[in-house]
JSON list of C-alpha atoms in Angstrom, two decimals:
[
{"chain": "A", "resi": 1, "resn": "MET", "atom": "CA", "xyz": [0.00, 0.00, 0.00]},
{"chain": "A", "resi": 2, "resn": "THR", "atom": "CA", "xyz": [1.29, 3.46, -0.82]},
{"chain": "A", "resi": 3, "resn": "ALA", "atom": "CA", "xyz": [1.07, 6.35, 1.57]},
{"chain": "A", "resi": 4, "resn": "PRO", "atom": "CA", "xyz": [-1.46, 9.02, 0.68]},
{"chain": "A", "resi": 5, "resn": "ALA", "atom": "CA", "xyz": [-0.07, 12.08, -1.03]},
{"chain": "A", "resi": 6, "resn": "PRO", "atom": "CA", "xyz": [0.32, 15.04, 1.28]},
{"chain": "A", "resi": 7, "resn": "SER", "atom": "CA", "xyz": [-2.36, 17.66, 0.97]},
{"chain": "A", "resi": 8, "resn": "THR", "atom": "CA", "xyz": [-1.63, 20.88, -0.85]},
{"chain": "A", "resi": 9, "resn": "ASN", "atom": "CA", "xyz": [-1.81, 22.73, 2.46]},
{"chain": "A", "resi": 10, "resn": "GLN", "atom": "CA", "xyz": [0.93, 20.55, 3.95]},
{"chain": "A", "resi": 11, "resn": "GLU", "atom": "CA", "xyz": [3.12, 20.95, 0.88]},
{"chain": "A", "resi": 12, "resn": "ASN", "atom": "CA", "xyz": [2.94, 24.73, 1.15]},
{"chain": "A", "resi": 13, "resn": "HIS", "atom": "CA", "xyz": [3.39, 24.89, 4.93]},
{"chain": "A", "resi": 14, "resn": "VAL", "atom": "CA", "xyz": [6.54, 26.88, 5.63]},
{"chain": "A", "resi": 15, "resn": "THR", "atom": "CA", "xyz": [8.06, 26.60, 9.10]},
{"chain": "A", "resi": 16, "resn": "THR", "atom": "CA", "xyz": [10.82, 29.23, 9.10]},
{"chain": "A", "resi": 17, "resn": "GLY", "atom": "CA", "xyz": [9.90, 31.76, 11.74]},
{"chain": "A", "resi": 18, "resn": "ALA", "atom": "CA", "xyz": [10.90, 35.41, 11.99]},
{"chain": "A", "resi": 19, "resn": "THR", "atom": "CA", "xyz": [9.91, 38.63, 13.67]},
{"chain": "A", "resi": 20, "resn": "VAL", "atom": "CA", "xyz": [9.18, 41.63, 11.47]},
{"chain": "A", "resi": 21, "resn": "TRP", "atom": "CA", "xyz": [8.99, 44.70, 13.72]},
{"chain": "A", "resi": 22, "resn": "LEU", "atom": "CA", "xyz": [7.32, 47.67, 12.02]},
{"chain": "A", "resi": 23, "resn": "THR", "atom": "CA", "xyz": [8.20, 50.80, 13.97]},
{"chain": "A", "resi": 24, "resn": "GLY", "atom": "CA", "xyz": [7.02, 54.33, 13.25]},
{"chain": "A", "resi": 25, "resn": "LEU", "atom": "CA", "xyz": [4.80, 57.14, 14.44]},
{"chain": "A", "resi": 26, "resn": "PRO", "atom": "CA", "xyz": [1.10, 56.75, 15.30]},
{"chain": "A", "resi": 27, "resn": "SER", "atom": "CA", "xyz": [-0.93, 56.54, 12.04]},
{"chain": "A", "resi": 28, "resn": "ALA", "atom": "CA", "xyz": [2.20, 55.84, 9.97]},
{"chain": "A", "resi": 29, "resn": "GLY", "atom": "CA", "xyz": [0.57, 52.77, 8.41]},
{"chain": "A", "resi": 30, "resn": "LYS", "atom": "CA", "xyz": [2.33, 50.04, 10.41]},
{"chain": "A", "resi": 31, "resn": "THR", "atom": "CA", "xyz": [-0.73, 47.93, 11.20]},
{"chain": "A", "resi": 32, "resn": "THR", "atom": "CA", "xyz": [-2.25, 48.29, 7.74]},
{"chain": "A", "resi": 33, "resn": "ILE", "atom": "CA", "xyz": [1.01, 47.12, 6.13]},
{"chain": "A", "resi": 34, "resn": "ALA", "atom": "CA", "xyz": [1.31, 44.25, 8.64]},
{"chain": "A", "resi": 35, "resn": "TYR", "atom": "CA", "xyz": [-2.17, 42.92, 7.86]},
{"chain": "A", "resi": 36, "resn": "GLU", "atom": "CA", "xyz": [-1.59, 43.21, 4.11]},
{"chain": "A", "resi": 37, "resn": "LEU", "atom": "CA", "xyz": [1.69, 41.29, 4.47]},
{"chain": "A", "resi": 38, "resn": "ALA", "atom": "CA", "xyz": [0.05, 38.71, 6.76]},
{"chain": "A", "resi": 39, "resn": "GLY", "atom": "CA", "xyz": [-2.55, 37.91, 4.10]},
{"chain": "A", "resi": 40, "resn": "ARG", "atom": "CA", "xyz": [0.10, 37.40, 1.46]},
{"chain": "A", "resi": 41, "resn": "LEU", "atom": "CA", "xyz": [2.25, 35.21, 3.71]},
{"chain": "A", "resi": 42, "resn": "ARG", "atom": "CA", "xyz": [-0.74, 33.08, 4.74]},
{"chain": "A", "resi": 43, "resn": "GLU", "atom": "CA", "xyz": [-1.63, 32.51, 1.09]},
{"chain": "A", "resi": 44, "resn": "GLU", "atom": "CA", "xyz": [1.91, 31.13, 0.65]},
{"chain": "A", "resi": 45, "resn": "GLY", "atom": "CA", "xyz": [1.45, 28.71, 3.54]},
{"chain": "A", "resi": 46, "resn": "HIS", "atom": "CA", "xyz": [3.25, 30.58, 6.32]},
{"chain": "A", "resi": 47, "resn": "LEU", "atom": "CA", "xyz": [2.11, 30.57, 9.92]},
{"chain": "A", "resi": 48, "resn": "VAL", "atom": "CA", "xyz": [1.57, 34.24, 10.76]},
{"chain": "A", "resi": 49, "resn": "GLU", "atom": "CA", "xyz": [0.50, 36.24, 13.80]},
{"chain": "A", "resi": 50, "resn": "VAL", "atom": "CA", "xyz": [0.07, 40.00, 13.94]},
{"chain": "A", "resi": 51, "resn": "LEU", "atom": "CA", "xyz": [0.94, 41.31, 17.40]},
{"chain": "A", "resi": 52, "resn": "ASP", "atom": "CA", "xyz": [-1.01, 44.55, 17.27]},
{"chain": "A", "resi": 53, "resn": "GLY", "atom": "CA", "xyz": [0.17, 47.11, 19.81]},
{"chain": "A", "resi": 54, "resn": "ASP", "atom": "CA", "xyz": [-3.34, 48.12, 20.86]},
{"chain": "A", "resi": 55, "resn": "GLU", "atom": "CA", "xyz": [-4.37, 44.52, 21.50]},
{"chain": "A", "resi": 56, "resn": "ILE", "atom": "CA", "xyz": [-1.16, 43.80, 23.43]},
{"chain": "A", "resi": 57, "resn": "ARG", "atom": "CA", "xyz": [-1.78, 46.83, 25.65]},
{"chain": "A", "resi": 58, "resn": "GLU", "atom": "CA", "xyz": [-5.29, 45.57, 26.37]},
{"chain": "A", "resi": 59, "resn": "PHE", "atom": "CA", "xyz": [-4.47, 41.92, 27.07]},
{"chain": "A", "resi": 60, "resn": "ILE", "atom": "CA", "xyz": [-0.79, 41.59, 28.04]},
{"chain": "A", "resi": 61, "resn": "SER", "atom": "CA", "xyz": [0.34, 45.03, 29.14]},
{"chain": "A", "resi": 62, "resn": "ALA", "atom": "CA", "xyz": [-2.83, 46.25, 30.83]},
{"chain": "A", "resi": 63, "resn": "GLY", "atom": "CA", "xyz": [-1.93, 48.58, 33.66]},
{"chain": "A", "resi": 64, "resn": "LEU", "atom": "CA", "xyz": [1.16, 50.00, 31.99]},
{"chain": "A", "resi": 65, "resn": "GLY", "atom": "CA", "xyz": [1.17, 53.69, 31.29]},
{"chain": "A", "resi": 66, "resn": "PHE", "atom": "CA", "xyz": [3.19, 55.68, 28.80]},
{"chain": "A", "resi": 67, "resn": "SER", "atom": "CA", "xyz": [6.25, 56.63, 30.84]},
{"chain": "A", "resi": 68, "resn": "ARG", "atom": "CA", "xyz": [9.61, 55.69, 29.35]},
{"chain": "A", "resi": 69, "resn": "GLU", "atom": "CA", "xyz": [9.85, 52.76, 31.78]},
{"chain": "A", "resi": 70, "resn": "ASP", "atom": "CA", "xyz": [6.35, 51.49, 30.97]},
{"chain": "A", "resi": 71, "resn": "ARG", "atom": "CA", "xyz": [6.91, 51.85, 27.23]},
{"chain": "A", "resi": 72, "resn": "HIS", "atom": "CA", "xyz": [10.16, 49.87, 27.60]},
{"chain": "A", "resi": 73, "resn": "ALA", "atom": "CA", "xyz": [8.39, 47.14, 29.61]},
{"chain": "A", "resi": 74, "resn": "ASN", "atom": "CA", "xyz": [5.64, 46.95, 26.97]},
{"chain": "A", "resi": 75, "resn": "VAL", "atom": "CA", "xyz": [8.16, 46.60, 24.13]},
{"chain": "A", "resi": 76, "resn": "GLN", "atom": "CA", "xyz": [10.08, 43.91, 26.04]},
{"chain": "A", "resi": 77, "resn": "ARG", "atom": "CA", "xyz": [6.90, 41.90, 26.66]},
{"chain": "A", "resi": 78, "resn": "ILE", "atom": "CA", "xyz": [5.98, 42.10, 22.99]},
{"chain": "A", "resi": 79, "resn": "GLY", "atom": "CA", "xyz": [9.54, 41.24, 22.00]},
{"chain": "A", "resi": 80, "resn": "PHE", "atom": "CA", "xyz": [9.53, 38.17, 24.22]},
{"chain": "A", "resi": 81, "resn": "LEU", "atom": "CA", "xyz": [6.27, 36.95, 22.72]},
{"chain": "A", "resi": 82, "resn": "ALA", "atom": "CA", "xyz": [7.46, 37.65, 19.15]},
{"chain": "A", "resi": 83, "resn": "GLU", "atom": "CA", "xyz": [10.73, 35.80, 19.72]},
{"chain": "A", "resi": 84, "resn": "LEU", "atom": "CA", "xyz": [8.88, 32.83, 21.20]},
{"chain": "A", "resi": 85, "resn": "LEU", "atom": "CA", "xyz": [6.61, 32.69, 18.14]},
{"chain": "A", "resi": 86, "resn": "ALA", "atom": "CA", "xyz": [9.53, 33.14, 15.71]},
{"chain": "A", "resi": 87, "resn": "ARG", "atom": "CA", "xyz": [11.51, 30.32, 17.34]},
{"chain": "A", "resi": 88, "resn": "ASN", "atom": "CA", "xyz": [8.49, 28.09, 16.78]},
{"chain": "A", "resi": 89, "resn": "GLY", "atom": "CA", "xyz": [8.10, 28.70, 13.07]},
{"chain": "A", "resi": 90, "resn": "VAL", "atom": "CA", "xyz": [5.70, 31.64, 13.08]},
{"chain": "A", "resi": 91, "resn": "LYS", "atom": "CA", "xyz": [6.14, 34.93, 11.23]},
{"chain": "A", "resi": 92, "resn": "ALA", "atom": "CA", "xyz": [5.42, 37.43, 14.01]},
{"chain": "A", "resi": 93, "resn": "LEU", "atom": "CA", "xyz": [4.49, 40.77, 12.46]},
{"chain": "A", "resi": 94, "resn": "VAL", "atom": "CA", "xyz": [4.76, 43.49, 15.09]},
{"chain": "A", "resi": 95, "resn": "PRO", "atom": "CA", "xyz": [3.29, 46.90, 14.16]},
{"chain": "A", "resi": 96, "resn": "VAL", "atom": "CA", "xyz": [4.30, 48.67, 17.38]},
{"chain": "A", "resi": 97, "resn": "ILE", "atom": "CA", "xyz": [5.69, 52.20, 17.76]},
{"chain": "A", "resi": 98, "resn": "ALA", "atom": "CA", "xyz": [8.56, 51.19, 20.11]},
{"chain": "A", "resi": 99, "resn": "PRO", "atom": "CA", "xyz": [9.81, 54.79, 20.34]},
{"chain": "A", "resi": 100, "resn": "TYR", "atom": "CA", "xyz": [13.16, 54.13, 22.02]},
{"chain": "A", "resi": 101, "resn": "ALA", "atom": "CA", "xyz": [16.20, 52.74, 20.22]},
{"chain": "A", "resi": 102, "resn": "ASP", "atom": "CA", "xyz": [17.51, 50.93, 23.32]},
{"chain": "A", "resi": 103, "resn": "SER", "atom": "CA", "xyz": [14.21, 49.06, 23.72]},
{"chain": "A", "resi": 104, "resn": "ARG", "atom": "CA", "xyz": [14.28, 47.94, 20.07]},
{"chain": "A", "resi": 105, "resn": "GLU", "atom": "CA", "xyz": [17.92, 46.92, 20.36]},
{"chain": "A", "resi": 106, "resn": "ALA", "atom": "CA", "xyz": [17.17, 44.82, 23.46]},
{"chain": "A", "resi": 107, "resn": "VAL", "atom": "CA", "xyz": [14.50, 42.97, 21.46]},
{"chain": "A", "resi": 108, "resn": "ARG", "atom": "CA", "xyz": [16.91, 42.46, 18.55]},
{"chain": "A", "resi": 109, "resn": "GLY", "atom": "CA", "xyz": [19.52, 41.14, 21.00]},
{"chain": "A", "resi": 110, "resn": "ARG", "atom": "CA", "xyz": [17.06, 38.65, 22.50]},
{"chain": "A", "resi": 111, "resn": "HIS", "atom": "CA", "xyz": [16.27, 37.36, 19.02]},
{"chain": "A", "resi": 112, "resn": "GLN", "atom": "CA", "xyz": [19.95, 37.03, 18.15]},
{"chain": "A", "resi": 113, "resn": "ALA", "atom": "CA", "xyz": [20.67, 35.18, 21.40]},
{"chain": "A", "resi": 114, "resn": "GLY", "atom": "CA", "xyz": [17.78, 32.80, 20.75]},
{"chain": "A", "resi": 115, "resn": "GLY", "atom": "CA", "xyz": [18.68, 32.25, 17.09]},
{"chain": "A", "resi": 116, "resn": "ALA", "atom": "CA", "xyz": [15.46, 33.79, 15.77]},
{"chain": "A", "resi": 117, "resn": "ALA", "atom": "CA", "xyz": [15.41, 35.99, 12.68]},
{"chain": "A", "resi": 118, "resn": "TYR", "atom": "CA", "xyz": [14.59, 39.64, 13.35]},
{"chain": "A", "resi": 119, "resn": "ILE", "atom": "CA", "xyz": [13.87, 42.34, 10.78]},
{"chain": "A", "resi": 120, "resn": "GLU", "atom": "CA", "xyz": [13.30, 45.97, 11.69]},
{"chain": "A", "resi": 121, "resn": "VAL", "atom": "CA", "xyz": [11.18, 47.99, 9.29]},
{"chain": "A", "resi": 122, "resn": "HIS", "atom": "CA", "xyz": [10.93, 51.74, 9.81]},
{"chain": "A", "resi": 123, "resn": "VAL", "atom": "CA", "xyz": [7.64, 53.02, 8.45]},
{"chain": "A", "resi": 124, "resn": "ALA", "atom": "CA", "xyz": [9.03, 56.52, 8.04]},
{"chain": "A", "resi": 125, "resn": "THR", "atom": "CA", "xyz": [5.85, 58.46, 7.41]},
{"chain": "A", "resi": 126, "resn": "PRO", "atom": "CA", "xyz": [6.35, 62.13, 8.36]},
{"chain": "A", "resi": 127, "resn": "VAL", "atom": "CA", "xyz": [4.38, 63.46, 11.33]},
{"chain": "A", "resi": 128, "resn": "GLU", "atom": "CA", "xyz": [2.57, 65.91, 9.02]},
{"chain": "A", "resi": 129, "resn": "VAL", "atom": "CA", "xyz": [1.14, 63.00, 7.01]},
{"chain": "A", "resi": 130, "resn": "CYS", "atom": "CA", "xyz": [0.36, 60.96, 10.15]},
{"chain": "A", "resi": 131, "resn": "SER", "atom": "CA", "xyz": [-1.54, 63.88, 11.69]},
{"chain": "A", "resi": 132, "resn": "VAL", "atom": "CA", "xyz": [-3.72, 64.14, 8.56]},
{"chain": "A", "resi": 133, "resn": "ARG", "atom": "CA", "xyz": [-4.40, 60.38, 8.59]},
{"chain": "A", "resi": 134, "resn": "ASP", "atom": "CA", "xyz": [-5.01, 60.48, 12.39]},
{"chain": "A", "resi": 135, "resn": "VAL", "atom": "CA", "xyz": [-6.61, 57.04, 12.40]},
{"chain": "A", "resi": 136, "resn": "LYS", "atom": "CA", "xyz": [-7.36, 57.09, 16.14]},
{"chain": "A", "resi": 137, "resn": "GLY", "atom": "CA", "xyz": [-7.89, 60.82, 16.58]},
{"chain": "A", "resi": 138, "resn": "LEU", "atom": "CA", "xyz": [-4.75, 61.13, 18.71]},
{"chain": "A", "resi": 139, "resn": "TYR", "atom": "CA", "xyz": [-3.27, 64.13, 16.89]},
{"chain": "A", "resi": 140, "resn": "ALA", "atom": "CA", "xyz": [-6.58, 66.00, 17.12]},
{"chain": "A", "resi": 141, "resn": "LYS", "atom": "CA", "xyz": [-6.81, 65.28, 20.87]},
{"chain": "A", "resi": 142, "resn": "GLN", "atom": "CA", "xyz": [-3.21, 66.41, 21.35]},
{"chain": "A", "resi": 143, "resn": "ALA", "atom": "CA", "xyz": [-3.83, 69.62, 19.39]},
{"chain": "A", "resi": 144, "resn": "ALA", "atom": "CA", "xyz": [-6.95, 70.29, 21.51]},
{"chain": "A", "resi": 145, "resn": "GLY", "atom": "CA", "xyz": [-4.95, 69.85, 24.72]},
{"chain": "A", "resi": 146, "resn": "GLU", "atom": "CA", "xyz": [-6.85, 66.66, 25.66]},
{"chain": "A", "resi": 147, "resn": "LEU", "atom": "CA", "xyz": [-3.79, 64.41, 25.31]},
{"chain": "A", "resi": 148, "resn": "SER", "atom": "CA", "xyz": [-0.13, 64.75, 26.15]},
{"chain": "A", "resi": 149, "resn": "GLY", "atom": "CA", "xyz": [2.78, 62.42, 25.57]},
{"chain": "A", "resi": 150, "resn": "LEU", "atom": "CA", "xyz": [1.98, 61.74, 21.90]},
{"chain": "A", "resi": 151, "resn": "THR", "atom": "CA", "xyz": [4.95, 60.00, 20.33]},
{"chain": "A", "resi": 152, "resn": "GLY", "atom": "CA", "xyz": [6.66, 62.21, 17.77]},
{"chain": "A", "resi": 153, "resn": "VAL", "atom": "CA", "xyz": [4.82, 65.34, 18.87]},
{"chain": "A", "resi": 154, "resn": "ASP", "atom": "CA", "xyz": [5.41, 66.03, 22.56]},
{"chain": "A", "resi": 155, "resn": "ASP", "atom": "CA", "xyz": [7.09, 62.72, 23.44]},
{"chain": "A", "resi": 156, "resn": "PRO", "atom": "CA", "xyz": [10.27, 61.41, 21.79]},
{"chain": "A", "resi": 157, "resn": "TYR", "atom": "CA", "xyz": [10.51, 59.01, 18.87]},
{"chain": "A", "resi": 158, "resn": "GLU", "atom": "CA", "xyz": [14.04, 57.84, 18.18]},
{"chain": "A", "resi": 159, "resn": "GLN", "atom": "CA", "xyz": [14.12, 56.92, 14.50]},
{"chain": "A", "resi": 160, "resn": "PRO", "atom": "CA", "xyz": [16.08, 53.78, 13.65]},
{"chain": "A", "resi": 161, "resn": "GLU", "atom": "CA", "xyz": [19.47, 54.75, 12.25]},
{"chain": "A", "resi": 162, "resn": "THR", "atom": "CA", "xyz": [20.01, 51.54, 10.31]},
{"chain": "A", "resi": 163, "resn": "PRO", "atom": "CA", "xyz": [16.74, 49.63, 9.91]},
{"chain": "A", "resi": 164, "resn": "ASP", "atom": "CA", "xyz": [16.71, 46.58, 7.67]},
{"chain": "A", "resi": 165, "resn": "LEU", "atom": "CA", "xyz": [14.16, 48.43, 5.53]},
{"chain": "A", "resi": 166, "resn": "ARG", "atom": "CA", "xyz": [12.78, 51.96, 5.48]},
{"chain": "A", "resi": 167, "resn": "ILE", "atom": "CA", "xyz": [9.34, 52.52, 3.95]},
{"chain": "A", "resi": 168, "resn": "GLU", "atom": "CA", "xyz": [7.95, 55.94, 3.10]},
{"chain": "A", "resi": 169, "resn": "SER", "atom": "CA", "xyz": [4.30, 54.92, 3.02]},
{"chain": "A", "resi": 170, "resn": "GLN", "atom": "CA", "xyz": [3.13, 58.31, 1.83]},
{"chain": "A", "resi": 171, "resn": "HIS", "atom": "CA", "xyz": [4.79, 57.60, -1.55]},
{"chain": "A", "resi": 172, "resn": "GLN", "atom": "CA", "xyz": [3.38, 54.13, -2.23]},
{"chain": "A", "resi": 173, "resn": "THR", "atom": "CA", "xyz": [0.31, 51.97, -1.81]},
{"chain": "A", "resi": 174, "resn": "VAL", "atom": "CA", "xyz": [-0.18, 49.58, 1.10]},
{"chain": "A", "resi": 175, "resn": "GLN", "atom": "CA", "xyz": [0.32, 46.71, -1.35]},
{"chain": "A", "resi": 176, "resn": "GLU", "atom": "CA", "xyz": [3.64, 48.19, -2.53]},
{"chain": "A", "resi": 177, "resn": "SER", "atom": "CA", "xyz": [4.79, 48.66, 1.07]},
{"chain": "A", "resi": 178, "resn": "ALA", "atom": "CA", "xyz": [3.88, 45.06, 1.97]},
{"chain": "A", "resi": 179, "resn": "ALA", "atom": "CA", "xyz": [5.60, 43.85, -1.21]},
{"chain": "A", "resi": 180, "resn": "ALA", "atom": "CA", "xyz": [8.80, 45.64, -0.18]},
{"chain": "A", "resi": 181, "resn": "VAL", "atom": "CA", "xyz": [8.80, 43.82, 3.17]},
{"chain": "A", "resi": 182, "resn": "HIS", "atom": "CA", "xyz": [7.98, 40.53, 1.43]},
{"chain": "A", "resi": 183, "resn": "ALA", "atom": "CA", "xyz": [10.90, 41.06, -0.97]},
{"chain": "A", "resi": 184, "resn": "LEU", "atom": "CA", "xyz": [13.25, 41.52, 1.99]},
{"chain": "A", "resi": 185, "resn": "LEU", "atom": "CA", "xyz": [11.93, 38.36, 3.65]},
{"chain": "A", "resi": 186, "resn": "THR", "atom": "CA", "xyz": [12.45, 36.49, 0.37]},
{"chain": "A", "resi": 187, "resn": "GLU", "atom": "CA", "xyz": [15.96, 37.88, -0.02]},
{"chain": "A", "resi": 188, "resn": "ARG", "atom": "CA", "xyz": [16.82, 36.61, 3.47]},
{"chain": "A", "resi": 189, "resn": "GLY", "atom": "CA", "xyz": [15.34, 33.16, 2.82]},
{"chain": "A", "resi": 190, "resn": "LEU", "atom": "CA", "xyz": [12.39, 33.73, 5.16]},
{"chain": "A", "resi": 191, "resn": "ALA", "atom": "CA", "xyz": [9.54, 33.76, 2.61]}
]
């Protein structure tokens, strides 16, 4: 008796994990790009999870504020979860501001120590464009004096000096931005 042929789904199942951290200002397009990329990767048979910053704050980092220390703790929690997923064959797409370079570097270091692939993508949308998009109304609240500590406006955002990829989302479609990240993953043997 011959063994049954593997299903198409099994043939296309790819088990190389990686973390793709999309950093940038609020309303830069990080989450939109992540979900577009996730759909493409899933169609190719990859295991994918999007670790959305808002959801993480609600379920894993509830109780943390927006001080430098709390932002660092939030990024480290997300980084731990992403690295755990990446080590287990999942593409962890992380659209999280992560405003401080030392926090992002600590996450990169954890990935390197654990042998998990890590790619940093800077969604470098200018604050002027982000404030027009204002997906969550944060810029309007800040301008009205109802909100302080908005990253990139009255709280620091340390731009990555040497990201693996820099995307200027204001100059291309979401599909083009996701394709650029996919091309980098492919180039590195991760897609």
